[in-house]
GROMACS .gro file of C-alpha atoms in nm:
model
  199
    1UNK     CA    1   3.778  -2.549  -0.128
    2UNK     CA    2   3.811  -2.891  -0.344
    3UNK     CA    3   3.680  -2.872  -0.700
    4UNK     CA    4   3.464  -3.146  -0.541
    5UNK     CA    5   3.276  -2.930  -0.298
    6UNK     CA    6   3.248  -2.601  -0.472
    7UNK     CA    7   2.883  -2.719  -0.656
    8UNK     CA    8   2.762  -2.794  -0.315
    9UNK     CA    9   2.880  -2.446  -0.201
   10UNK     CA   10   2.675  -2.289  -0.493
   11UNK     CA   11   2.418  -2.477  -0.454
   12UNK     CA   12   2.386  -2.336  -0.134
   13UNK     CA   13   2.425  -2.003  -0.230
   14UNK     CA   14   2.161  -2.066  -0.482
   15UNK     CA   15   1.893  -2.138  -0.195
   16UNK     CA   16   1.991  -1.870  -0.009
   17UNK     CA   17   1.918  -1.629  -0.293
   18UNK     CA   18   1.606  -1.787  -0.391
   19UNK     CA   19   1.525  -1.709  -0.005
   20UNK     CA   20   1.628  -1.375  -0.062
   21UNK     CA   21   1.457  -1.282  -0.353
   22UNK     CA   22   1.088  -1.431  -0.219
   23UNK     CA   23   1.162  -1.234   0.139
   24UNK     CA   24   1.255  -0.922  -0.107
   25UNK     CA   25   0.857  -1.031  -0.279
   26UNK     CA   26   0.684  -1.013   0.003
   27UNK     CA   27   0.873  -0.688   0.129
   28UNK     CA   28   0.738  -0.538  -0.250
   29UNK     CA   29   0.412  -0.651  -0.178
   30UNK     CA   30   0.405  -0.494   0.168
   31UNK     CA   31   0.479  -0.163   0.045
   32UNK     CA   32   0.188  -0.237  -0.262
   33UNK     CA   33  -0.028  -0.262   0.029
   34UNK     CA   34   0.103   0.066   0.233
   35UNK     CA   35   0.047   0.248  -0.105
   36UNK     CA   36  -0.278   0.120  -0.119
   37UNK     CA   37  -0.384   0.256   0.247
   38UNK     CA   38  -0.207   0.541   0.224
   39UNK     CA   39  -0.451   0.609  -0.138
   40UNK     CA   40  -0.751   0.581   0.072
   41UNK     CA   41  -0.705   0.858   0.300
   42UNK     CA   42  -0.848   1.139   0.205
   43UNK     CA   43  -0.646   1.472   0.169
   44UNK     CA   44  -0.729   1.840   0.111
   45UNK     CA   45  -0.669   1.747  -0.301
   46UNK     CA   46  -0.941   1.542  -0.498
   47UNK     CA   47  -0.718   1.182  -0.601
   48UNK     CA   48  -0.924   0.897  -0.818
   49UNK     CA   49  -0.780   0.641  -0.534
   50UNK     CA   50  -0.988   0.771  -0.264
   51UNK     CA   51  -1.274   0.527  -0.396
   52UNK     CA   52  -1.055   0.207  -0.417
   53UNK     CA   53  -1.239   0.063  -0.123
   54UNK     CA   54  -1.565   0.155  -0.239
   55UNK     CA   55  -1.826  -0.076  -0.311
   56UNK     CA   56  -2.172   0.009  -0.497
   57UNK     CA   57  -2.461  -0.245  -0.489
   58UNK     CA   58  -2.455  -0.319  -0.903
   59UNK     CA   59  -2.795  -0.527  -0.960
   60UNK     CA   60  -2.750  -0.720  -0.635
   61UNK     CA   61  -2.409  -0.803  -0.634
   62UNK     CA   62  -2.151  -0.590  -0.447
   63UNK     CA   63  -1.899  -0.398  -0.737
   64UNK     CA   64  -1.564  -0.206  -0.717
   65UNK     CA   65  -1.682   0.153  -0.764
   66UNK     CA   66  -1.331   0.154  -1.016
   67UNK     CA   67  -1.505  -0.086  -1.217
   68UNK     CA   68  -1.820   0.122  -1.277
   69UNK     CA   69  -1.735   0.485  -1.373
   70UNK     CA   70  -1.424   0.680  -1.464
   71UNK     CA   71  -1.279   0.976  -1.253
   72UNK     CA   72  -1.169   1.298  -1.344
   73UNK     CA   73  -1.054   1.557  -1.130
   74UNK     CA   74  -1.073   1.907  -1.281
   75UNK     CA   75  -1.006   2.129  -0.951
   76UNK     CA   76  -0.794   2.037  -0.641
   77UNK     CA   77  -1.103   1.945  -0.451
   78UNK     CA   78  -1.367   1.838  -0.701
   79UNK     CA   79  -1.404   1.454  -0.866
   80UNK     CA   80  -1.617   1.388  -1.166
   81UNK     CA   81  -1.749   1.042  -1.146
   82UNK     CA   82  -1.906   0.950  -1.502
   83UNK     CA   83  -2.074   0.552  -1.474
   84UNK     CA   84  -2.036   0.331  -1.787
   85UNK     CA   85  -2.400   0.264  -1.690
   86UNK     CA   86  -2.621   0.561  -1.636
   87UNK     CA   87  -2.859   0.312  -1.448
   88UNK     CA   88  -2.608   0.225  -1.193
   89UNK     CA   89  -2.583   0.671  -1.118
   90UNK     CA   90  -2.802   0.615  -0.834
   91UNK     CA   91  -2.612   0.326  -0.676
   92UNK     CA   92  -2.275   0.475  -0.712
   93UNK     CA   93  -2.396   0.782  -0.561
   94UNK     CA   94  -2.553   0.636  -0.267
   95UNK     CA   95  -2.236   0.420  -0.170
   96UNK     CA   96  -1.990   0.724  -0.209
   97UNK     CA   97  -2.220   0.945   0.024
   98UNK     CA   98  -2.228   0.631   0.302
   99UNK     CA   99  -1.870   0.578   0.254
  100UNK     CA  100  -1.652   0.715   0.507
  101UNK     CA  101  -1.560   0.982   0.259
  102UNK     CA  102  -1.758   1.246   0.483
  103UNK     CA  103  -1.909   1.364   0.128
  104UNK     CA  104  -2.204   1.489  -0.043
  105UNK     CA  105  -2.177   1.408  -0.400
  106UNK     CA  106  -2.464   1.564  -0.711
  107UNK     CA  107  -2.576   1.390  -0.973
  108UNK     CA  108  -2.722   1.590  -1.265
  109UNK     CA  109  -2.800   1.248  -1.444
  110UNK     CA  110  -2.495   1.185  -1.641
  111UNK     CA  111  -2.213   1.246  -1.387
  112UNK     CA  112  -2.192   1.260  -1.034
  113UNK     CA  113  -1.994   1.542  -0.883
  114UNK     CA  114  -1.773   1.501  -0.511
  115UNK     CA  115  -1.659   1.855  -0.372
  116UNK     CA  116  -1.410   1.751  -0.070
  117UNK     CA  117  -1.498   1.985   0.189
  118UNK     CA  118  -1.170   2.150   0.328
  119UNK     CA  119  -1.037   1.925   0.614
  120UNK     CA  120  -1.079   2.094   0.932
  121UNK     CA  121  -0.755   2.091   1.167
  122UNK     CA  122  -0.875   1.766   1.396
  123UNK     CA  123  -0.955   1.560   1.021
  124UNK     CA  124  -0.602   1.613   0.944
  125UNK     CA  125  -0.483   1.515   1.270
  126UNK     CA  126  -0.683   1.218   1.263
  127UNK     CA  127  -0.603   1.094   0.926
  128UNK     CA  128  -0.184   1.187   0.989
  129UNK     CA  129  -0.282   0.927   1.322
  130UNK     CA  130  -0.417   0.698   1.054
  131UNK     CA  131  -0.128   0.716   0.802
  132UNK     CA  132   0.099   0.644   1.100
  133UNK     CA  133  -0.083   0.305   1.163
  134UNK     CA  134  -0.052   0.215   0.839
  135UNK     CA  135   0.267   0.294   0.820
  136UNK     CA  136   0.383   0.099   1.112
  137UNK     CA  137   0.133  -0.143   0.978
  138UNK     CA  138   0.370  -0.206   0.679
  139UNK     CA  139   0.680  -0.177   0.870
  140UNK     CA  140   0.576  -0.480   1.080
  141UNK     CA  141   0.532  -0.694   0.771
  142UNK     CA  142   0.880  -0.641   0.653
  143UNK     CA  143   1.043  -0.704   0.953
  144UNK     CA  144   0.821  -1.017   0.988
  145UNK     CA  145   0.909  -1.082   0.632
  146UNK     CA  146   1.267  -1.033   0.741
  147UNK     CA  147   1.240  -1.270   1.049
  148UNK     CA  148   1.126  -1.550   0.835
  149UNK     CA  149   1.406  -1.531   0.623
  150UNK     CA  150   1.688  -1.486   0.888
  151UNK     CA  151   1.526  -1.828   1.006
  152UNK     CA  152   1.523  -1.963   0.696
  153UNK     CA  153   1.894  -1.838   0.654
  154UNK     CA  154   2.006  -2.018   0.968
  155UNK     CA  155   1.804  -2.326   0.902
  156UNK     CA  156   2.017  -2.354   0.584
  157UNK     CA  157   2.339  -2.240   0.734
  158UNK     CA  158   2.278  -2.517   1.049
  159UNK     CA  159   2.140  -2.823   0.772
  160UNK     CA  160   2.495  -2.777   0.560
  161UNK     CA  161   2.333  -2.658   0.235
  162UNK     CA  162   2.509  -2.351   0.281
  163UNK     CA  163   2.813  -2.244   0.427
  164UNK     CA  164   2.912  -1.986   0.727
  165UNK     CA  165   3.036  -1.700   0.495
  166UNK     CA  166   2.743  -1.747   0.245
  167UNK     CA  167   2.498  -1.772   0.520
  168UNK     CA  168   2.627  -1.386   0.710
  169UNK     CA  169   2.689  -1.256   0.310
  170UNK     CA  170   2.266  -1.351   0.290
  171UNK     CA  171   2.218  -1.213   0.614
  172UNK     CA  172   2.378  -0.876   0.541
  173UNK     CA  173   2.188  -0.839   0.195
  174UNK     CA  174   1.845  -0.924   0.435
  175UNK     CA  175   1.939  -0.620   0.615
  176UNK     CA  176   2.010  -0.392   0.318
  177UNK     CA  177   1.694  -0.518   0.174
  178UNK     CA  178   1.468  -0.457   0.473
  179UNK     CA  179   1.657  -0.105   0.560
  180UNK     CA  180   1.534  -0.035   0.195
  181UNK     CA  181   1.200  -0.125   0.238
  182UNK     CA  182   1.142   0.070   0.608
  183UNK     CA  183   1.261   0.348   0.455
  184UNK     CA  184   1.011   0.352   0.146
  185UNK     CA  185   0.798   0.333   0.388
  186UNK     CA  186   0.893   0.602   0.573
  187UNK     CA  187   0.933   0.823   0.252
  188UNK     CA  188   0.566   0.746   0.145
  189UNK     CA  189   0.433   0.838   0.528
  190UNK     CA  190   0.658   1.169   0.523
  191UNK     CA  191   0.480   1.218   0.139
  192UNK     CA  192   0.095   1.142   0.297
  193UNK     CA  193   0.163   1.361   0.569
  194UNK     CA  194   0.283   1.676   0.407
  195UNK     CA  195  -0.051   1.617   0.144
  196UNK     CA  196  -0.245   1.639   0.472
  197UNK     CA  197  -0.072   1.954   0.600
  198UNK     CA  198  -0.105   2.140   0.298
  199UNK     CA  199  -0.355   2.383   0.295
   0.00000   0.00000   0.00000
């Protein structure tokens, strides 16, 4: 190449990164999300995340349980729930028991208890059925995440910002990326499902 048209060439290689790094984003947040999920179904062991998706009727307005109480989890199947606001016990208590849980928590008017009843061998094969979907769930966003950016990739490639060699060097760091990604995935399902078969 000229010493003319080398800025171009960077230049191009600087959009193609910047496509890379917002497709490698979005990949991150995917697997934010699959964490997420995977937090809210419920093993044999007691885990704080279980009531992410909870919401408790605070004084009329719907509240993140998380923002109401702290959790502490003294045994493998038992979660202390202690509200900041011994008002809001009732609440809190009535939104974990009609969550879909499958608890019955106590309240002895400072704390709430949860004992997790031992998952019976059809709750463990339904929630492993769950923890699939949501695996493949997040799987499907970063290879739609990936698609995106192979199209931006070619768009660039075909418009001349970028040249040929750039454009397949982008493409194989896409791969690597997504490969990454899928397999965090996987690790994370293969995680969730051995917390569901333990005993």
């Amino acid at each position: 190449a000229t010493a003319r048209s080398r800025p171009a060439e960077d230049e191009g290689a600087t959009v193609l990164d910047e496509t890379l790094l917002e497709a490698e984003e979005k990949m991150d947040n995917a697997i934010e999300v699959a964490k997420e999920e995977f937090g809210t179904i419920r093993t044999g062991r007691a885990n704080p995340s279980m009531f992410v998706k909870i919401m408790v009727d605070y004084y009329g307005s719907p509240t993140p349980l998380q923002q109401l109480a702290s959790f502490a989890t003294p045994e493998a199947r038992v979660v202390i729930i202690t509200p900041y606001d011994r008002s809001s016990m009732n609440a809190i208590e009535r939104a974990v028991r009609d969550s879909d849980l499958g608890v019955n928590p106590t309240n002895d008017g400072s704390i709430i208890r949860v004992v997790l009843p031992y998952l019976t061998e059809e709750r463990r094969k339904e929630y492993i059925k769950l923890a699939r979907h949501k695996a493949e769930e997040a799987r499907v966003a970063v290879r739609n995440v990936r698609r995106k950016a192979k199209e931006q990739i070619d768009r660039i490639v075909r418009d001349g910002d970028s040249g040929e060699d750039e454009g397949n060097r982008a493409e194989k760091e896409l791969e690597q990326v997504t490969k990454r990604h899928v397999e965090t995935v996987d690790e994370l399902l293969r995680h969730k499902e051995n917390e569901l078969l333990e005993v």
